Amino acid sequence: MSAPTSESAENSDRARTSLEAVRTEIAKAVVGQDPAVTGLVVALLCRGHVLLEGVPGVAKTLLVRALAASLELDTKRVQFTPDLMPSDVTGSLVYDARTAEFSFQPGPVFTNLLLADEINRTPPKTQSSLLEAMEERQVTVDGTPRPLPDPFLVAATQNPVEYEGTYPLPEAQLDRFLLKLTVPLPSREDEINVLSRHAEGFNPHDLHAAGVRPVAGPADLETARAAVAKTVVSDEIAGYVVDICRATRDSPSLTLGVSPRGATALLSSARAWAWLTGRDYVIPDDVKALALPTLRHRIQLRPEAEMEGVTSDSVITAILAHVPVPR
């Protein structure tokens, strides 16, 4: 039994090295934003989806394009606009005059990595067209379910909701995202680095010229996911996750706390982070590291708390400070 175990460990290490290389490749195109890069890799490991939020011009789209360029995966991009229809995303039945029959024309959702650019600039009806795809990994048109490729990841970008021309995402849609990652403005040093790269000829529309190469593929992802699934979660850690999520439901600042799906998401992302850092077991710090991106979009602030300057992140941070940490 020792030989298979050793071989499995070697495969796991190779997969981890490949995914670390993905982060290195992305850094060739995107300066800083390490938490967002890590979050995208965690989502890949968890078969989850990612929502990237930030003001225009902070490289949200470039970040996802660099991820796609570093993976041997099929990728498509949809620019969400106010006039976009659900069938523009999922596909539709098209009449063929030669055969006098309707045939299904797949939409851009039939890919491995879907970049949903500025998803909150389209009305909720079109936003909701992704619900079945994100949850069931399939699209139903005219009563016929059609499975999506595996792996399948939606990486959506959005501008802050207070920006003109944006629609808030429905709660059901938000809950389908494993992580909500904030993409902040760069530091002064990072911004100088960005300008230096552009002065040297960097073209964000030509990632191949920037040296971004595919360094991981579906086989690496499958191996990594299998290893993550074996990452040990003690009863104490499971209880810690539950206590954090239950505390959000009792918070006086919130009208909506984290659902059991959110607790499952936090545990999954913590397992992926533990494996990425080289451990085969989860510790409380793994849970803390992923609590904000996993939970911030699953809670709703009371209007009066929002007026007082309370944020989702501040509520979760306070809960993490008060919930007893298992030894």
Tab-separated table of C-alpha atoms in Angstrom:
chain	number	residue	atom	x	y	z
A	1	MET	CA	0.000	0.000	0.000
A	2	SER	CA	2.959	2.329	0.501
A	3	ALA	CA	3.774	2.659	-3.220
A	4	PRO	CA	0.326	4.006	-4.286
A	5	THR	CA	0.357	6.384	-1.336
A	6	SER	CA	3.788	7.689	-2.341
A	7	GLU	CA	2.710	8.024	-5.973
A	8	SER	CA	-0.443	9.866	-4.925
A	9	ALA	CA	1.622	12.278	-2.837
A	10	GLU	CA	3.964	12.929	-5.764
A	11	ASN	CA	1.032	13.601	-8.101
A	12	SER	CA	-0.449	15.954	-5.526
A	13	ASP	CA	2.850	17.844	-5.214
A	14	ARG	CA	3.129	18.152	-9.002
A	15	ALA	CA	-0.403	19.519	-9.239
A	16	ARG	CA	0.331	22.016	-6.468
A	17	THR	CA	3.478	23.133	-8.278
A	18	SER	CA	1.490	23.613	-11.503
A	19	LEU	CA	-1.089	25.781	-9.777
A	20	GLU	CA	1.641	27.819	-8.095
A	21	ALA	CA	3.040	28.354	-11.587
A	22	VAL	CA	-0.373	29.710	-12.644
A	23	ARG	CA	-0.004	32.445	-10.044
A	24	THR	CA	3.463	33.232	-11.402
A	25	GLU	CA	2.171	33.482	-14.974
A	26	ILE	CA	-0.641	35.840	-13.958
A	27	ALA	CA	1.920	38.074	-12.225
A	28	LYS	CA	3.548	38.641	-15.634
A	29	ALA	CA	0.462	40.590	-16.662
A	30	VAL	CA	-1.084	41.828	-13.410
A	31	VAL	CA	0.879	43.757	-10.777
A	32	GLY	CA	-0.115	43.079	-7.174
A	33	GLN	CA	-3.663	41.782	-6.547
A	34	ASP	CA	-2.239	38.608	-4.974
A	35	PRO	CA	-5.392	37.945	-2.863
A	36	ALA	CA	-7.551	38.026	-6.005
A	37	VAL	CA	-5.168	35.670	-7.833
A	38	THR	CA	-5.218	33.259	-4.889
A	39	GLY	CA	-9.006	33.445	-4.756
A	40	LEU	CA	-9.313	32.474	-8.419
A	41	VAL	CA	-7.084	29.434	-7.856
A	42	VAL	CA	-9.107	28.445	-4.769
A	43	ALA	CA	-12.319	28.663	-6.805
A	44	LEU	CA	-10.842	26.396	-9.478
A	45	LEU	CA	-10.022	23.812	-6.820
A	46	CYS	CA	-13.516	24.004	-5.309
A	47	ARG	CA	-15.448	23.950	-8.604
A	48	GLY	CA	-16.740	27.354	-7.552
A	49	HIS	CA	-17.352	30.688	-9.220
A	50	VAL	CA	-15.835	34.092	-8.507
A	51	LEU	CA	-17.225	37.623	-8.432
A	52	LEU	CA	-14.574	40.344	-8.798
A	53	GLU	CA	-15.614	43.814	-7.660
A	54	GLY	CA	-13.674	47.028	-8.175
A	55	VAL	CA	-13.805	50.411	-9.818
A	56	PRO	CA	-13.104	50.564	-13.568
A	57	GLY	CA	-9.459	50.339	-14.538
A	58	VAL	CA	-8.018	48.099	-11.782
A	59	ALA	CA	-7.344	45.126	-14.114
A	60	LYS	CA	-10.335	42.925	-13.219
A	61	THR	CA	-10.804	41.762	-16.806
A	62	LEU	CA	-7.053	41.469	-17.383
A	63	LEU	CA	-6.795	39.293	-14.274
A	64	VAL	CA	-9.309	36.768	-15.611
A	65	ARG	CA	-7.796	36.851	-19.115
A	66	ALA	CA	-4.361	36.152	-17.617
A	67	LEU	CA	-5.820	33.229	-15.672
A	68	ALA	CA	-7.305	31.836	-18.873
A	69	ALA	CA	-3.999	32.272	-20.724
A	70	SER	CA	-2.141	30.345	-18.014
A	71	LEU	CA	-4.525	27.375	-18.214
A	72	GLU	CA	-5.048	24.933	-21.064
A	73	LEU	CA	-8.782	25.565	-20.972
A	74	ASP	CA	-11.327	26.844	-23.471
A	75	THR	CA	-12.452	30.346	-22.548
A	76	LYS	CA	-15.087	32.798	-23.759
A	77	ARG	CA	-16.018	36.351	-22.817
A	78	VAL	CA	-19.438	37.977	-22.606
A	79	GLN	CA	-19.771	41.745	-22.247
A	80	PHE	CA	-22.931	42.261	-20.195
A	81	THR	CA	-24.949	45.253	-21.416
A	82	PRO	CA	-28.483	46.537	-20.696
A	83	ASP	CA	-29.830	45.025	-23.942
A	84	LEU	CA	-28.240	41.573	-23.515
A	85	MET	CA	-30.796	38.747	-23.664
A	86	PRO	CA	-30.630	35.441	-21.743
A	87	SER	CA	-30.373	33.517	-25.025
A	88	ASP	CA	-27.277	35.559	-25.888
A	89	VAL	CA	-25.581	33.772	-22.986
A	90	THR	CA	-27.106	30.288	-22.951
A	91	GLY	CA	-27.844	29.757	-26.643
A	92	SER	CA	-31.108	29.247	-28.478
A	93	LEU	CA	-32.996	27.194	-31.046
A	94	VAL	CA	-32.414	28.388	-34.606
A	95	TYR	CA	-34.572	27.438	-37.570
A	96	ASP	CA	-32.677	25.812	-40.433
A	97	ALA	CA	-34.522	26.398	-43.696
A	98	ARG	CA	-32.590	23.611	-45.453
A	99	THR	CA	-33.798	20.907	-43.072
A	100	ALA	CA	-37.015	22.656	-41.971
A	101	GLU	CA	-35.987	21.899	-38.382
A	102	PHE	CA	-34.856	23.801	-35.321
A	103	SER	CA	-31.315	23.169	-34.132
A	104	PHE	CA	-29.641	24.301	-30.923
A	105	GLN	CA	-26.886	26.896	-31.262
A	106	PRO	CA	-24.787	26.862	-28.073
A	107	GLY	CA	-24.112	30.201	-26.414
A	108	PRO	CA	-20.796	31.338	-24.950
A	109	VAL	CA	-21.640	29.662	-21.630
A	110	PHE	CA	-20.544	26.376	-23.224
A	111	THR	CA	-16.893	26.758	-22.288
A	112	ASN	CA	-14.495	25.960	-19.444
A	113	LEU	CA	-13.875	29.504	-18.245
A	114	LEU	CA	-16.569	32.115	-18.842
A	115	LEU	CA	-15.613	35.743	-18.294
A	116	ALA	CA	-18.848	37.562	-17.483
A	117	ASP	CA	-17.627	41.129	-17.841
A	118	GLU	CA	-19.519	43.849	-15.935
A	119	ILE	CA	-22.283	41.432	-15.011
A	120	ASN	CA	-24.209	44.050	-13.030
A	121	ARG	CA	-24.734	46.261	-16.073
A	122	THR	CA	-27.454	43.958	-17.385
A	123	PRO	CA	-30.960	43.567	-15.869
A	124	PRO	CA	-31.638	40.789	-13.301
A	125	LYS	CA	-33.501	38.670	-15.883
A	126	THR	CA	-30.333	38.208	-17.931
A	127	GLN	CA	-28.170	37.879	-14.813
A	128	SER	CA	-30.405	35.002	-13.709
A	129	SER	CA	-29.765	33.166	-16.978
A	130	LEU	CA	-26.542	31.943	-15.371
A	131	LEU	CA	-28.236	30.456	-12.292
A	132	GLU	CA	-28.786	26.969	-13.703
A	133	ALA	CA	-25.386	26.940	-15.385
A	134	MET	CA	-23.575	27.872	-12.171
A	135	GLU	CA	-25.482	25.515	-9.900
A	136	GLU	CA	-26.369	22.517	-12.073
A	137	ARG	CA	-23.546	22.755	-14.633
A	138	GLN	CA	-26.136	22.538	-17.405
A	139	VAL	CA	-28.424	24.704	-19.546
A	140	THR	CA	-32.045	23.824	-20.296
A	141	VAL	CA	-33.471	25.099	-23.580
A	142	ASP	CA	-36.913	24.038	-24.806
A	143	GLY	CA	-37.127	21.488	-21.987
A	144	THR	CA	-33.888	19.727	-22.933
A	145	PRO	CA	-30.989	19.873	-20.435
A	146	ARG	CA	-27.568	20.248	-22.031
A	147	PRO	CA	-24.505	19.599	-19.856
A	148	LEU	CA	-21.668	22.115	-19.769
A	149	PRO	CA	-18.001	21.164	-20.164
A	150	ASP	CA	-15.955	20.164	-17.141
A	151	PRO	CA	-14.256	22.093	-15.639
A	152	PHE	CA	-16.627	25.053	-15.725
A	153	LEU	CA	-15.937	28.337	-13.939
A	154	VAL	CA	-17.728	31.674	-14.131
A	155	ALA	CA	-15.450	34.605	-13.351
A	156	ALA	CA	-17.670	37.679	-13.254
A	157	THR	CA	-16.572	41.277	-12.861
A	158	GLN	CA	-18.715	44.109	-11.559
A	159	ASN	CA	-18.391	47.762	-10.706
A	160	PRO	CA	-19.474	48.946	-7.230
A	161	VAL	CA	-23.275	49.084	-7.038
A	162	GLU	CA	-23.321	52.837	-6.409
A	163	TYR	CA	-21.946	53.447	-9.922
A	164	GLU	CA	-24.395	54.738	-12.525
A	165	GLY	CA	-25.918	52.154	-14.835
A	166	THR	CA	-25.538	49.151	-12.514
A	167	TYR	CA	-28.141	46.672	-11.279
A	168	PRO	CA	-27.708	44.883	-7.942
A	169	LEU	CA	-27.306	41.141	-8.333
A	170	PRO	CA	-30.221	39.063	-6.970
A	171	GLU	CA	-29.514	37.287	-3.666
A	172	ALA	CA	-29.933	33.891	-5.328
A	173	GLN	CA	-27.327	34.861	-7.920
A	174	LEU	CA	-24.860	36.138	-5.312
A	175	ASP	CA	-25.169	32.951	-3.301
A	176	ARG	CA	-23.979	30.920	-6.318
A	177	PHE	CA	-20.591	32.624	-6.212
A	178	LEU	CA	-18.108	30.796	-4.007
A	179	LEU	CA	-16.060	33.964	-3.473
A	180	LYS	CA	-16.503	37.697	-3.821
A	181	LEU	CA	-13.076	39.250	-4.256
A	182	THR	CA	-12.494	42.974	-3.987
A	183	VAL	CA	-9.919	44.386	-6.395
A	184	PRO	CA	-8.582	47.583	-4.805
A	185	LEU	CA	-6.657	50.433	-6.332
A	186	PRO	CA	-2.938	49.600	-6.431
A	187	SER	CA	-0.395	50.983	-4.012
A	188	ARG	CA	1.904	53.773	-5.194
A	189	GLU	CA	4.750	51.308	-5.766
A	190	ASP	CA	2.549	48.919	-7.729
A	191	GLU	CA	1.168	51.744	-9.839
A	192	ILE	CA	4.690	52.898	-10.692
A	193	ASN	CA	5.459	49.289	-11.686
A	194	VAL	CA	2.391	49.261	-13.944
A	195	LEU	CA	3.474	52.465	-15.677
A	196	SER	CA	7.022	51.147	-16.093
A	197	ARG	CA	5.717	48.010	-17.794
A	198	HIS	CA	3.604	50.043	-20.197
A	199	ALA	CA	6.562	52.326	-20.920
A	200	GLU	CA	8.556	49.207	-21.833
A	201	GLY	CA	5.898	48.151	-24.354
A	202	PHE	CA	3.543	45.935	-22.355
A	203	ASN	CA	0.299	45.397	-24.275
A	204	PRO	CA	-2.560	44.121	-22.070
A	205	HIS	CA	-4.333	42.872	-25.214
A	206	ASP	CA	-1.423	40.586	-26.171
A	207	LEU	CA	-0.702	38.324	-23.221
A	208	HIS	CA	1.331	35.954	-25.362
A	209	ALA	CA	3.826	38.750	-26.056
A	210	ALA	CA	3.919	39.427	-22.308
A	211	GLY	CA	5.166	35.879	-21.798
A	212	VAL	CA	2.031	34.357	-20.269
A	213	ARG	CA	2.014	30.649	-21.118
A	214	PRO	CA	-0.278	27.707	-20.278
A	215	VAL	CA	1.270	25.893	-17.309
A	216	ALA	CA	-1.650	23.762	-16.049
A	217	GLY	CA	-4.539	21.875	-17.568
A	218	PRO	CA	-7.619	19.759	-16.742
A	219	ALA	CA	-5.505	16.792	-15.555
A	220	ASP	CA	-3.711	18.985	-13.017
A	221	LEU	CA	-7.028	20.336	-11.780
A	222	GLU	CA	-8.491	16.860	-11.337
A	223	THR	CA	-5.449	15.682	-9.399
A	224	ALA	CA	-5.525	18.796	-7.224
A	225	ARG	CA	-9.257	18.505	-6.551
A	226	ALA	CA	-8.837	14.876	-5.521
A	227	ALA	CA	-6.099	15.905	-3.094
A	228	VAL	CA	-8.224	18.737	-1.674
A	229	ALA	CA	-11.075	16.269	-1.112
A	230	LYS	CA	-8.746	14.228	1.115
A	231	THR	CA	-7.757	17.214	3.254
A	232	VAL	CA	-8.751	16.356	6.826
A	233	VAL	CA	-11.404	18.432	8.589
A	234	SER	CA	-11.721	17.776	12.318
A	235	ASP	CA	-15.023	18.012	14.187
A	236	GLU	CA	-13.636	21.063	15.984
A	237	ILE	CA	-12.970	22.865	12.693
A	238	ALA	CA	-16.430	21.970	11.360
A	239	GLY	CA	-17.926	23.325	14.587
A	240	TYR	CA	-15.860	26.504	14.243
A	241	VAL	CA	-17.222	27.107	10.728
A	242	VAL	CA	-20.786	26.530	11.907
A	243	ASP	CA	-20.354	28.860	14.903
A	244	ILE	CA	-19.075	31.669	12.631
A	245	CYS	CA	-22.005	31.298	10.242
A	246	ARG	CA	-24.588	31.034	13.026
A	247	ALA	CA	-23.171	34.196	14.608
A	248	THR	CA	-24.016	36.131	11.437
A	249	ARG	CA	-27.661	35.094	11.818
A	250	ASP	CA	-27.748	36.591	15.329
A	251	SER	CA	-25.906	39.817	14.448
A	252	PRO	CA	-27.980	42.956	15.203
A	253	SER	CA	-26.361	44.656	12.196
A	254	LEU	CA	-27.723	42.143	9.670
A	255	THR	CA	-31.107	41.333	8.195
A	256	LEU	CA	-29.754	38.203	6.511
A	257	GLY	CA	-27.070	35.870	7.831
A	258	VAL	CA	-25.072	33.127	6.173
A	259	SER	CA	-27.033	30.093	4.981
A	260	PRO	CA	-25.905	26.456	5.361
A	261	ARG	CA	-24.707	26.676	1.734
A	262	GLY	CA	-22.423	29.494	2.852
A	263	ALA	CA	-21.034	27.338	5.668
A	264	THR	CA	-20.308	24.574	3.166
A	265	ALA	CA	-18.595	27.090	0.881
A	266	LEU	CA	-16.391	28.367	3.723
A	267	LEU	CA	-15.326	24.841	4.616
A	268	SER	CA	-14.562	24.004	0.968
A	269	SER	CA	-12.480	27.119	0.390
A	270	ALA	CA	-10.585	26.602	3.661
A	271	ARG	CA	-9.712	23.047	2.594
A	272	ALA	CA	-8.422	24.297	-0.746
A	273	TRP	CA	-6.311	26.973	0.952
A	274	ALA	CA	-4.899	24.417	3.399
A	275	TRP	CA	-3.844	22.159	0.508
A	276	LEU	CA	-2.337	25.064	-1.431
A	277	THR	CA	-0.186	25.943	1.579
A	278	GLY	CA	1.116	22.375	1.767
A	279	ARG	CA	-0.998	20.831	4.526
A	280	ASP	CA	-3.364	17.865	4.424
A	281	TYR	CA	-5.480	19.168	7.310
A	282	VAL	CA	-7.404	22.382	8.015
A	283	ILE	CA	-6.516	24.747	10.855
A	284	PRO	CA	-8.504	27.742	12.182
A	285	ASP	CA	-6.248	30.188	10.324
A	286	ASP	CA	-7.392	28.653	7.021
A	287	VAL	CA	-10.999	29.401	7.945
A	288	LYS	CA	-10.122	32.952	8.979
A	289	ALA	CA	-8.169	33.565	5.764
A	290	LEU	CA	-11.166	32.696	3.563
A	291	ALA	CA	-14.001	34.008	5.755
A	292	LEU	CA	-14.232	37.476	4.212
A	293	PRO	CA	-14.243	36.526	0.510
A	294	THR	CA	-16.537	33.551	1.134
A	295	LEU	CA	-19.109	35.268	3.349
A	296	ARG	CA	-19.163	39.007	2.522
A	297	HIS	CA	-21.698	38.632	-0.305
A	298	ARG	CA	-23.964	36.228	1.606
A	299	ILE	CA	-25.077	38.693	4.293
A	300	GLN	CA	-27.290	41.799	4.186
A	301	LEU	CA	-26.804	44.878	6.326
A	302	ARG	CA	-29.653	46.640	8.079
A	303	PRO	CA	-30.254	50.087	6.519
A	304	GLU	CA	-29.552	51.830	9.817
A	305	ALA	CA	-26.251	49.959	10.222
A	306	GLU	CA	-25.279	50.898	6.679
A	307	MET	CA	-26.008	54.562	7.435
A	308	GLU	CA	-23.693	54.351	10.442
A	309	GLY	CA	-20.834	53.204	8.203
A	310	VAL	CA	-20.962	49.519	9.092
A	311	THR	CA	-19.749	47.222	6.290
A	312	SER	CA	-20.113	43.518	5.625
A	313	ASP	CA	-16.383	43.072	6.144
A	314	SER	CA	-16.428	44.861	9.501
A	315	VAL	CA	-19.297	42.652	10.740
A	316	ILE	CA	-17.495	39.444	9.726
A	317	THR	CA	-14.208	40.676	11.205
A	318	ALA	CA	-15.940	41.410	14.523
A	319	ILE	CA	-17.534	37.954	14.515
A	320	LEU	CA	-14.154	36.298	13.885
A	321	ALA	CA	-12.765	38.211	16.870
A	322	HIS	CA	-15.510	36.951	19.185
A	323	VAL	CA	-16.172	33.360	18.129
A	324	PRO	CA	-14.005	31.006	20.255
A	325	VAL	CA	-11.167	29.470	18.227
A	326	PRO	CA	-10.670	25.697	18.690
A	327	ARG	CA	-7.291	24.628	20.018
